[in-house]
CSV table of C-alpha atoms and ligand atoms in Angstrom, one decimal:
chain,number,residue,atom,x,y,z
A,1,UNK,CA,111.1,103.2,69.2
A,2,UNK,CA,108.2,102.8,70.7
A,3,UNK,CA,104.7,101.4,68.9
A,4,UNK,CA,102.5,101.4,71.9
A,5,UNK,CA,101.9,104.4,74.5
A,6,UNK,CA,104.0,103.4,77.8
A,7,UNK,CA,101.5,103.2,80.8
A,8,UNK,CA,101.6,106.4,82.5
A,9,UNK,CA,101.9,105.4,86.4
A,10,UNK,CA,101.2,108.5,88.1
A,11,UNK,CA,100.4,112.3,86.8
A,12,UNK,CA,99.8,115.8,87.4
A,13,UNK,CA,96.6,116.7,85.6
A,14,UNK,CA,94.6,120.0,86.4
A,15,UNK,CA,95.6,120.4,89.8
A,16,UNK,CA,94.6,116.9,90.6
A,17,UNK,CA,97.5,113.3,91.4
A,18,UNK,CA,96.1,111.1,88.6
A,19,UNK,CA,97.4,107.2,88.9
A,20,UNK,CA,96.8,104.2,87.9
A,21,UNK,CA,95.1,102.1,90.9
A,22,UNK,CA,98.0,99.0,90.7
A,23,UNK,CA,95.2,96.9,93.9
A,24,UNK,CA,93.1,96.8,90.9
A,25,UNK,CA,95.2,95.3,87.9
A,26,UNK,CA,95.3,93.1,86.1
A,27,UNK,CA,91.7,93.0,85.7
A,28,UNK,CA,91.1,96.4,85.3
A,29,UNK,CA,93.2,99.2,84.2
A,30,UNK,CA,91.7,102.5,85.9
A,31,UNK,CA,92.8,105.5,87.2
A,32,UNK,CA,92.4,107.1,90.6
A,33,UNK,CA,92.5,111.0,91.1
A,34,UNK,CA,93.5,112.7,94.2
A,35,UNK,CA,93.1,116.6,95.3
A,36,UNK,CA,93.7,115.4,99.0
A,37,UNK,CA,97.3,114.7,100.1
A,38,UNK,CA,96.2,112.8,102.9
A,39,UNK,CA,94.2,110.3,100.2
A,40,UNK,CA,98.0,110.2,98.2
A,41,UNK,CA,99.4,109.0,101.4
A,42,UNK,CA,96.7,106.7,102.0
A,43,UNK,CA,97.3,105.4,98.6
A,44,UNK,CA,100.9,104.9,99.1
A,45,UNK,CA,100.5,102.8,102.0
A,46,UNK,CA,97.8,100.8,100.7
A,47,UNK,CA,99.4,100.2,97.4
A,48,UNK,CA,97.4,101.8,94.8
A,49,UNK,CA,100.6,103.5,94.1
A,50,UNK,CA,104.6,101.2,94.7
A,51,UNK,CA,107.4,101.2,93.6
A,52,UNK,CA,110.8,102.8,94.6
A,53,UNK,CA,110.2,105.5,92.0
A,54,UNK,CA,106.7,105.9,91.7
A,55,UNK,CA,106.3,106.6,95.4
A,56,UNK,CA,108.6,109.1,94.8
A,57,UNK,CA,107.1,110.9,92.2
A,58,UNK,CA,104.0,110.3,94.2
A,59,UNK,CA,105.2,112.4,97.1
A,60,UNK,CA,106.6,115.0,95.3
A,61,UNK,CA,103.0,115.3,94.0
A,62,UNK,CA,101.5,115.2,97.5
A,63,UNK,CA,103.5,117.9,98.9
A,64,UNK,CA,102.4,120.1,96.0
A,65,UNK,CA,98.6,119.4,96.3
A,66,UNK,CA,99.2,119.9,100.2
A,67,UNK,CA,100.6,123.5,99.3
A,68,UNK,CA,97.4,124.0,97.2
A,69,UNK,CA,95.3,122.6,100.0
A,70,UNK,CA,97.1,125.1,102.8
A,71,UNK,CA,95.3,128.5,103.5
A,72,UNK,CA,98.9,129.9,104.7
A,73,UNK,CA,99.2,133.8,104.1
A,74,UNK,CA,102.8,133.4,105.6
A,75,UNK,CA,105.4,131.4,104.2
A,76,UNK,CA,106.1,130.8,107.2
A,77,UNK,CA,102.8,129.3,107.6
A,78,UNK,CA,103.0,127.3,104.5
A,79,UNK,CA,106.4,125.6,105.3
A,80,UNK,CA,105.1,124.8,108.4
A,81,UNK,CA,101.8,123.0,106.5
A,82,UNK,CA,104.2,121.5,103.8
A,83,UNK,CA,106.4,120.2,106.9
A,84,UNK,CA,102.9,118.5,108.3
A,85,UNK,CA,102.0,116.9,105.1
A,86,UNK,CA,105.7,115.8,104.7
A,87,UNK,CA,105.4,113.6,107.6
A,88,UNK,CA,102.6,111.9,107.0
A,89,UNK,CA,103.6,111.3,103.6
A,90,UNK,CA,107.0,110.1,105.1
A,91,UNK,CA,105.5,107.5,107.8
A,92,UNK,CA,103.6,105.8,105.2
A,93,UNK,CA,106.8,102.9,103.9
A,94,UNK,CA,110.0,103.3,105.4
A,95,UNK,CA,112.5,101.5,103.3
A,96,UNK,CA,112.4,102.9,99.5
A,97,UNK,CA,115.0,106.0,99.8
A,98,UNK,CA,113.1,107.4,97.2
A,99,UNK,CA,110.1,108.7,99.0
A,100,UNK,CA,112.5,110.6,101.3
A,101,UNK,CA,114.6,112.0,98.1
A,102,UNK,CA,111.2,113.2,96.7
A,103,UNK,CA,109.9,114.9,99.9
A,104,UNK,CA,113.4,116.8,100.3
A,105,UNK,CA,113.7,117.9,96.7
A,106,UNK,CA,110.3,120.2,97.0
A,107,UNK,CA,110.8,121.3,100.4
A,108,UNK,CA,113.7,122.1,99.5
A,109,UNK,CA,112.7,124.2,96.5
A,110,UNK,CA,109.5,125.2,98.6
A,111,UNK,CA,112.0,126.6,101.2
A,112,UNK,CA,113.7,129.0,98.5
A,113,UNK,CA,110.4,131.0,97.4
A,114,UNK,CA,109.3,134.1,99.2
A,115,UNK,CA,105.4,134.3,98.6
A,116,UNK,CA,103.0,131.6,99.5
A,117,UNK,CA,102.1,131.7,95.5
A,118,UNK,CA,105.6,131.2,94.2
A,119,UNK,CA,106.0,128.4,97.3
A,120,UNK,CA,102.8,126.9,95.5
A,121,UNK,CA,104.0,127.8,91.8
A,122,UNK,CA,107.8,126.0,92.3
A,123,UNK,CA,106.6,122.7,94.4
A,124,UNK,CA,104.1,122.2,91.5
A,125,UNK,CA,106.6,123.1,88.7
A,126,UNK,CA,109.3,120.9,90.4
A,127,UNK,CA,107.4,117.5,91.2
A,128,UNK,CA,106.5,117.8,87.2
A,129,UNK,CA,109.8,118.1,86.3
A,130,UNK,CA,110.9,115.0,88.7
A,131,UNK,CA,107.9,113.3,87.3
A,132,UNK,CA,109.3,113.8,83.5
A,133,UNK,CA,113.1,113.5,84.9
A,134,UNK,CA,112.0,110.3,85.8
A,135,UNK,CA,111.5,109.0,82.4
A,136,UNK,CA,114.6,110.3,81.0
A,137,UNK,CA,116.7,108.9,83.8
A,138,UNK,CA,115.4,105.4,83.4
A,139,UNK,CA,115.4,105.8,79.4
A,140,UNK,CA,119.4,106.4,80.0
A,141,UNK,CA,119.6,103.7,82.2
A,142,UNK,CA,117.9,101.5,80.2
A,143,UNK,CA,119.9,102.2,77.5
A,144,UNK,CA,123.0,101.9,79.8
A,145,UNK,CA,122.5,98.6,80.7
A,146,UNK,CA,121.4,97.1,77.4
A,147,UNK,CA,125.0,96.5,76.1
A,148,UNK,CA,125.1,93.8,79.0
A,149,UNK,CA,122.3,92.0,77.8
A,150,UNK,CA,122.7,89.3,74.2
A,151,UNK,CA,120.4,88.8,71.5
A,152,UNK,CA,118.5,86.0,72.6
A,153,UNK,CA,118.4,85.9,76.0
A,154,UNK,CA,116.0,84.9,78.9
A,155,UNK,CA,116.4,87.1,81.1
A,156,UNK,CA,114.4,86.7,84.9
A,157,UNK,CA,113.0,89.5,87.2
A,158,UNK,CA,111.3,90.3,90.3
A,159,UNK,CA,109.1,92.2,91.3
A,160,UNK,CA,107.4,94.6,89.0
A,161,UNK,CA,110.0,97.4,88.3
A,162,UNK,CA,109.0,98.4,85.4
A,163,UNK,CA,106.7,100.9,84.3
A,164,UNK,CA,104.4,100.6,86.6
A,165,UNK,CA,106.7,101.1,89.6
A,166,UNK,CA,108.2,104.2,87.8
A,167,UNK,CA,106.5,107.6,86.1
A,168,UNK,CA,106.9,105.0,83.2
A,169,UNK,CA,109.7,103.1,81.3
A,170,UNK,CA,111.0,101.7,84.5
A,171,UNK,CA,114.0,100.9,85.9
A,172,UNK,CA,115.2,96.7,85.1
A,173,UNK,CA,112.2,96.6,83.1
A,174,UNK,CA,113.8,99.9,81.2
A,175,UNK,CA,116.8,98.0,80.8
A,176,UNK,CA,114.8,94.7,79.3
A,177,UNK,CA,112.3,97.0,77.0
A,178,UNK,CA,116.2,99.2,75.9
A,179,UNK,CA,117.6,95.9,74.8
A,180,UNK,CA,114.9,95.0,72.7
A,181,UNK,CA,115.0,98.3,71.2
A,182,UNK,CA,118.2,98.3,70.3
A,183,UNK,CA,117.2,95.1,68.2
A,184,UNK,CA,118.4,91.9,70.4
A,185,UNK,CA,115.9,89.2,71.0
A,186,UNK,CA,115.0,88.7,74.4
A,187,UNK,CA,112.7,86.7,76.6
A,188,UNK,CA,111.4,87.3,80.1
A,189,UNK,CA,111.0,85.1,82.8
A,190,UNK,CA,108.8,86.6,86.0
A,191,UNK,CA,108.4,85.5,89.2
A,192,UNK,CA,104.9,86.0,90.5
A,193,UNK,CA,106.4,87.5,93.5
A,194,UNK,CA,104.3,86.4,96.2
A,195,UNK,CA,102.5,87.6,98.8
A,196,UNK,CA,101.0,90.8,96.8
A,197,UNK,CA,102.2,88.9,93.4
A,198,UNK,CA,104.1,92.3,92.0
A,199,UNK,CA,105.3,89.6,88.9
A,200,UNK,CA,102.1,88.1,88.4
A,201,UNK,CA,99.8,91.5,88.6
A,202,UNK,CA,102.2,93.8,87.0
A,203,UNK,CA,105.0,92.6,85.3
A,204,UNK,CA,103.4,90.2,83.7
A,205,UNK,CA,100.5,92.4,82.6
A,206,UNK,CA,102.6,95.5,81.8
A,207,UNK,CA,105.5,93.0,79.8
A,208,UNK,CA,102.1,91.6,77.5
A,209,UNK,CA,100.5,94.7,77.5
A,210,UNK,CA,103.6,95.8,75.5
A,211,UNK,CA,104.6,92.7,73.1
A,212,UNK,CA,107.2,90.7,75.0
A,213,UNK,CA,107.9,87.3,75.0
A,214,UNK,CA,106.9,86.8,79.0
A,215,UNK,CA,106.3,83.6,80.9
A,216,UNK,CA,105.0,83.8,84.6
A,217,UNK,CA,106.8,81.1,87.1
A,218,UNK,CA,105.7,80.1,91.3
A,219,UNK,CA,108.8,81.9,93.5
A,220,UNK,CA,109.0,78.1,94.1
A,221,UNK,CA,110.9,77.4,90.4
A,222,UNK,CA,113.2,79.9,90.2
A,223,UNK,CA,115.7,76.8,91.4
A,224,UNK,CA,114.4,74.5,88.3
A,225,UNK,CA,114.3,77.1,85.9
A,226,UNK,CA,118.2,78.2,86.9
A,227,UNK,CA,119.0,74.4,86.8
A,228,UNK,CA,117.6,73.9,83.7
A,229,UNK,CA,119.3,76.6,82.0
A,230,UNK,CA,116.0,78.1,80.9
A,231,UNK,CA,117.6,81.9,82.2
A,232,UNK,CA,120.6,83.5,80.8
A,233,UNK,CA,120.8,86.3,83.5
A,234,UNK,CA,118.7,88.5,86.2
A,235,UNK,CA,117.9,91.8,86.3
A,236,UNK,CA,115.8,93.5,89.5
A,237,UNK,CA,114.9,96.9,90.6
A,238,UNK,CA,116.2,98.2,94.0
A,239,UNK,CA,114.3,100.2,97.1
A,240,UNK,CA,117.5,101.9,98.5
A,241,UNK,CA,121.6,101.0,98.0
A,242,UNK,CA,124.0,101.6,100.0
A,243,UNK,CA,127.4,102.7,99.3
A,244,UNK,CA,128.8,99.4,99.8
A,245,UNK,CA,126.7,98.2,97.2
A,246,UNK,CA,123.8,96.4,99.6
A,247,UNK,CA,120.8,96.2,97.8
A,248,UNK,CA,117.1,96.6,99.3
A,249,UNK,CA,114.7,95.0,97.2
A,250,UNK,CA,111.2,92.9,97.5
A,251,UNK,CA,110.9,89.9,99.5
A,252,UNK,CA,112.8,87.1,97.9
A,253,UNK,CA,114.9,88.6,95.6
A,254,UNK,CA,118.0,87.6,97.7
A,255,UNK,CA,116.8,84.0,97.3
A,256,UNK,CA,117.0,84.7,93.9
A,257,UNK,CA,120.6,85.9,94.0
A,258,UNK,CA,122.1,82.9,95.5
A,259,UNK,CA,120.5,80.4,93.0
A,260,UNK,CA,121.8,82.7,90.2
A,261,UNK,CA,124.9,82.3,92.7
A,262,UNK,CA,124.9,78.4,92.8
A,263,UNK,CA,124.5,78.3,88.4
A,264,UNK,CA,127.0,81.4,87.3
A,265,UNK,CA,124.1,83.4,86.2
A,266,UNK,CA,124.8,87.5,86.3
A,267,UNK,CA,123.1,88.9,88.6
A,268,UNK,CA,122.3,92.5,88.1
A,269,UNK,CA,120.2,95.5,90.0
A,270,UNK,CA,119.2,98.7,87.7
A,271,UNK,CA,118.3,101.4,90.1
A,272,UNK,CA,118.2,105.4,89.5
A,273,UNK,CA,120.9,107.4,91.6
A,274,UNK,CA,118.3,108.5,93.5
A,275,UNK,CA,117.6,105.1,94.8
A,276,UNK,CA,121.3,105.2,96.8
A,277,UNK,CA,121.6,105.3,100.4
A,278,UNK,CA,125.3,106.8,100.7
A,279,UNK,CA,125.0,107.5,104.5
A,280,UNK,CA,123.1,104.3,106.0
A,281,UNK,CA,124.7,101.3,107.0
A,282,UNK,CA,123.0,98.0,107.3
A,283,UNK,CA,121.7,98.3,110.6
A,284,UNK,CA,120.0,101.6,109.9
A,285,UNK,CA,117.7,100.3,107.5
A,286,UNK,CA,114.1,99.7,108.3
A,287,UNK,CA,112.1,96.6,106.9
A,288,UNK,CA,109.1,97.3,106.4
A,289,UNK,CA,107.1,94.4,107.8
A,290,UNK,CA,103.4,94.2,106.3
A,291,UNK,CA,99.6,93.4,107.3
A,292,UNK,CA,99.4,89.2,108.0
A,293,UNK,CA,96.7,89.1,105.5
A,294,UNK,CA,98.9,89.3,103.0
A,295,UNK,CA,99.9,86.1,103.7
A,296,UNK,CA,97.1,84.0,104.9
A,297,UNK,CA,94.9,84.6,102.4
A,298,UNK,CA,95.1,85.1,98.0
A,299,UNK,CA,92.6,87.8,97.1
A,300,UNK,CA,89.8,87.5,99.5
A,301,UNK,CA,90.3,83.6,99.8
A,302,UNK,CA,91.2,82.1,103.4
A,303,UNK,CA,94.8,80.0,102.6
A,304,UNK,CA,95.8,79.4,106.3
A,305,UNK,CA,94.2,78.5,109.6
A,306,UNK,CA,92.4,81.1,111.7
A,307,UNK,CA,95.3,82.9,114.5
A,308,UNK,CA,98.2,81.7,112.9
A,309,UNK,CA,101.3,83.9,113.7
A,310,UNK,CA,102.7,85.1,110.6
A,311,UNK,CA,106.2,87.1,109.9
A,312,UNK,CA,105.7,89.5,106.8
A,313,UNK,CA,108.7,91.4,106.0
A,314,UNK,CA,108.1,93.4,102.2
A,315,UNK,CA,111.8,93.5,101.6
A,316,UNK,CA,114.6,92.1,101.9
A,317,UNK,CA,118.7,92.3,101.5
A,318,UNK,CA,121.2,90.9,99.3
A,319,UNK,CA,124.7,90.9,99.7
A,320,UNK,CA,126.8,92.8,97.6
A,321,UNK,CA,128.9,89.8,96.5
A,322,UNK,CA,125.9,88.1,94.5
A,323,UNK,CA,125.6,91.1,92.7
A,324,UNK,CA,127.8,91.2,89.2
A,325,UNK,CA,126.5,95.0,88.7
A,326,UNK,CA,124.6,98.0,89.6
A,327,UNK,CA,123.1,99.6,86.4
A,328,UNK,CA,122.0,103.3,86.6
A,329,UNK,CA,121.4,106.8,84.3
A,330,UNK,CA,125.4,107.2,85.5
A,331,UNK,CA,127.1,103.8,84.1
A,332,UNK,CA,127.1,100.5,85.1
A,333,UNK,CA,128.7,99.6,88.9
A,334,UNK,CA,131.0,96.8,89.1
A,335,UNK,CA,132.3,95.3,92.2
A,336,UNK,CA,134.4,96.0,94.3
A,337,UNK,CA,130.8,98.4,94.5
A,338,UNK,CA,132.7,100.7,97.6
A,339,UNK,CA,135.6,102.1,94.6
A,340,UNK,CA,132.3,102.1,91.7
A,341,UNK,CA,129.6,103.5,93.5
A,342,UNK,CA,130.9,107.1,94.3
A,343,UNK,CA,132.8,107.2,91.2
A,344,UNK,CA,128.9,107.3,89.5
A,345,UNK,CA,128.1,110.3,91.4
A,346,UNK,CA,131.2,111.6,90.3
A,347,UNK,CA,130.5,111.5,87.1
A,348,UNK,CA,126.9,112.6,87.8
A,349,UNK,CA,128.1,115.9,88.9
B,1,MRU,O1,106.3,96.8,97.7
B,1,MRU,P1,106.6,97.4,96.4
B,1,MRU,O2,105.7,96.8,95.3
B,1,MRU,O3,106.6,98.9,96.4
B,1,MRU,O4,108.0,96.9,96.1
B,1,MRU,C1,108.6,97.3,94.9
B,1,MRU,C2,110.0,96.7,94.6
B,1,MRU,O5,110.5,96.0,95.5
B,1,MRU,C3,110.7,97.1,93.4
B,1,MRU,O6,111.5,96.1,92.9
B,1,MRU,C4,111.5,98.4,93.6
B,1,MRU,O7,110.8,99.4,94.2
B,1,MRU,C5,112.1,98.9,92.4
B,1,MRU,S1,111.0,99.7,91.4
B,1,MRU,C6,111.7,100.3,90.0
């Protein structure tokens, strides 16, 4: 089990969002408090607060401090406010499914209470639950994809999708933290996952901060650490599956599916259910494309000339034939992903 207290990515304390501010780590851990929806939505665009999960939770959490924040006497009048608050927490990233999922789960709810008290009472009551939900799902998913992991393996990620992009646990990182609890060996390779260095910030911080074996490596070496046989297999997070088994993930993780490709290295996703997409197709799905600084500068340090055009997307998507599975709280998805996929939410039911 575990000896040190997982990192608690985003609560509701007294009324108030309480997270940990991710723009600030990993030289300071501190945490953030919100009693303003529009100052959650604020820190979901500007990355205090990422993450597939996390943003989801986050929302969730929005919504019920925007029904606290609403003077409604009607509920009319309070699902009217809720709606408001919805889309401004929407607009804020467009390709994690999860923010959506979160959003419609309390307005939802919202929608079934009569007074503007119970309205306030159930959004409240049911972003808590999602926020505890949360851990359990990724616990069982962890757990889930552990038996496809050996004792001594070095296993890579991307990203940060861990703890720190979940309530806490997280999702591949779940899976990595699982397998060592269920007493195998293992290693970690990260990428530093630039521009916003997700790897280098987060995972690597959150993957010491709890006793792994963790060595950070450039995007640029993934190729020589693959050739080299210094990685047994890969396991990343997810922003939004589709149903033909797609996957929507940070910026360069389908360059990291086609060297695992070119060597025979399993390549595996752990995402929640709630990270699926069963309606979208491809061509649906928005990329969110980010601010130029990200790129032409590290920190506050000038890396590039002055009015250079710059193309920023934050995601990107890889195929589902580099994929060998799709880990989540409902089993593990093997290809052909089209038959798997709805038979997890089968068995979900
Ligand atoms: O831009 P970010 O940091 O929100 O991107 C996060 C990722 O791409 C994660 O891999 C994904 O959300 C899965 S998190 C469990």
């Amino acid at each position: 089990m575990h000896n040190i207290p997982l990192l608690r990515t985003v609560e509701w304390k007294n009324n108030k969002v309480v997270m940990i501010d991710q723009t600030k780590l990993p030289n300071e851990l501190i945490f953030v408090e919100y009693s303003d929806y529009n100052d959650v939505a604020k820190a979901i665009k500007t990355l205090v607060v990422r993450g597939a999960p996390a943003i989801g939770v986050s929302g969730a959490f929005g919504l019920a401090l925007a029904s606290l924040q609403s003077n409604a006497s009607t509920k009319e009048q309070i699902i009217s406010d809720l709606e408001k608050a919805k889309k401004i927490l929407f607009e804020t990233r467009p390709t994690a499914v999860n923010l959506v999922w979160g959003l419609d789960q309390i307005m939802n709810i919202a929608k079934q209470g009569n007074a503007v008290d119970e309205i306030r009472q159930l959004a409240i009551n049911t972003a808590k639950q999602m926020a505890e939900d949360d851990i359990r799902i990724n616990m069982q998913l962890g757990k889930n994809g552990s038996i496809l992991f050996d004792n001594n393996d070095t296993v890579m990620t991307h990203c940060n999708a861990g703890s720190l992009a979940t309530v806490a646990y997280g999702t591949a990182l779940g899976v990595i933290r699982a397998t060592k609890e269920s007493g195998k060996s293992i290693k970690v390779i990260a990428t530093e996952t630039r521009p916003v260095q997700q790897g280098s910030r987060l995972t690597a911080f959150e993957l010491k901060h709890d006793g792994f074996d963790v060595s950070l490596i450039p995007d640029t070496a993934v190729g020589y650490t693959m050739a080299n046989n210094l990685v047994n297999k890969v396991v990343v997070g997810a922003d939004r599956i589709l149903r033909t088994g797609h996957v929507y993930n940070k910026i360069g993780t389908y360059q990291v599916a086609l060297i695992a490709k070119q060597h025979g290295i399993p390549f595996y996703v752990a995402a929640p259910l709630s990270t699926f997409d069963m309606k979208s197709n491809p061509q649906d799905v928005i990329i969110e494309q980010r601010k130029a600084t990200e790129v032409t500068q590290i920190g506050d340090k000038k890396t590039a000339p002055d009015g250079i055009k710059v193309i920023n997307p934050a995601f990107d998507m890889t195929p589902p034939e580099l994929i060998s599975g799709i880990i989540t709280e409902a089993g593990v998805a093997k290809p052909p992903f089209v038959e798997s996929i709805p038979k997890l939410f089968e068995a979900n039911k």
